[in-house]
Amino acid sequence: MTDSDMTHPLTQAQSAEARLIALEKLVDALPGLIEAKDLRKVVLWLEDRQILQDGQEDPGSVATDGLEMELAIANVFRRMAERLEAGMQGRSAR
């Protein structure tokens, strides 16, 4: 089902917000759904995507002209990795 299949279609902003909420719920659920070693692989994958193509780990150290979207995506990946790591810690504390 797509947004256009709905009786009352969502605006672009509502659709983007719905996707964001769904992704956040998925990230929060992953620690309880997959094995710790596989979850660690996901975290490593996300961490790899926090480094811009020029190899800079510190987004503040590169010129941002034209890179705003890439920097924002790297920041989202960082926050996802942090949430997963927190979930892993909570899982091991049980």
XYZ file of C-alpha atoms in Angstrom:
94
model
C 0.000 0.000 0.000
C 1.359 3.386 -0.921
C 0.366 6.801 0.364
C -1.570 7.334 -2.871
C -3.653 4.189 -2.168
C -5.128 5.762 0.959
C -8.622 7.322 0.990
C -7.188 10.461 2.597
C -3.695 10.819 1.147
C -0.993 12.244 3.356
C 0.915 15.372 2.551
C 4.576 14.935 1.698
C 5.497 16.163 5.173
C 3.097 13.728 6.856
C 4.398 10.871 4.738
C 8.010 11.748 5.609
C 7.096 11.963 9.306
C 5.345 8.586 9.157
C 8.429 6.996 7.578
C 10.650 8.553 10.249
C 8.434 7.276 13.069
C 8.338 3.786 11.531
C 12.135 3.721 11.171
C 12.603 4.865 14.777
C 10.271 2.115 15.987
C 12.214 -0.443 13.960
C 15.552 0.755 15.371
C 14.136 0.570 18.907
C 12.791 -2.955 18.306
C 15.920 -4.453 16.694
C 17.793 -5.257 19.941
C 14.945 -7.562 20.949
C 14.576 -9.132 17.515
C 18.072 -10.142 16.420
C 21.105 -11.761 17.995
C 23.719 -9.510 19.609
C 26.413 -10.426 17.036
C 24.085 -9.502 14.171
C 23.039 -6.307 15.901
C 26.720 -5.406 16.255
C 27.077 -5.845 12.469
C 24.254 -3.348 11.955
C 25.933 -0.882 14.327
C 29.242 -1.260 12.466
C 27.464 -0.706 9.148
C 25.909 2.481 10.513
C 29.246 3.640 11.922
C 30.888 3.149 8.507
C 28.302 5.496 7.014
C 29.091 8.264 9.474
C 32.361 8.920 7.649
C 32.021 11.114 4.582
C 33.453 9.905 1.287
C 36.506 12.127 1.668
C 37.445 10.134 4.775
C 36.724 12.916 7.252
C 35.254 11.608 10.514
C 34.594 15.084 11.891
C 31.826 16.700 9.830
C 32.918 20.120 11.106
C 36.326 19.708 9.504
C 35.093 19.690 5.915
C 33.530 22.441 3.853
C 29.767 21.999 3.912
C 28.953 23.631 0.579
C 26.643 21.146 -1.104
C 27.103 18.553 1.629
C 24.220 19.461 3.914
C 22.141 16.395 3.028
C 25.110 14.025 3.338
C 25.993 15.516 6.727
C 22.387 15.167 7.880
C 22.291 11.520 6.756
C 25.575 10.798 8.558
C 24.098 12.379 11.683
C 20.979 10.185 11.449
C 23.176 7.088 11.080
C 25.125 8.192 14.177
C 21.936 8.581 16.196
C 20.666 5.190 15.002
C 23.929 3.523 16.029
C 23.737 5.194 19.447
C 20.160 3.972 19.946
C 21.092 0.435 18.949
C 24.101 0.446 21.260
C 21.887 1.655 24.115
C 19.459 -1.145 23.293
C 22.298 -3.676 23.332
C 23.409 -2.432 26.750
C 19.850 -2.633 28.050
C 19.562 -6.151 26.661
C 22.754 -7.322 28.388
C 21.598 -5.793 31.689
C 18.538 -8.064 31.712
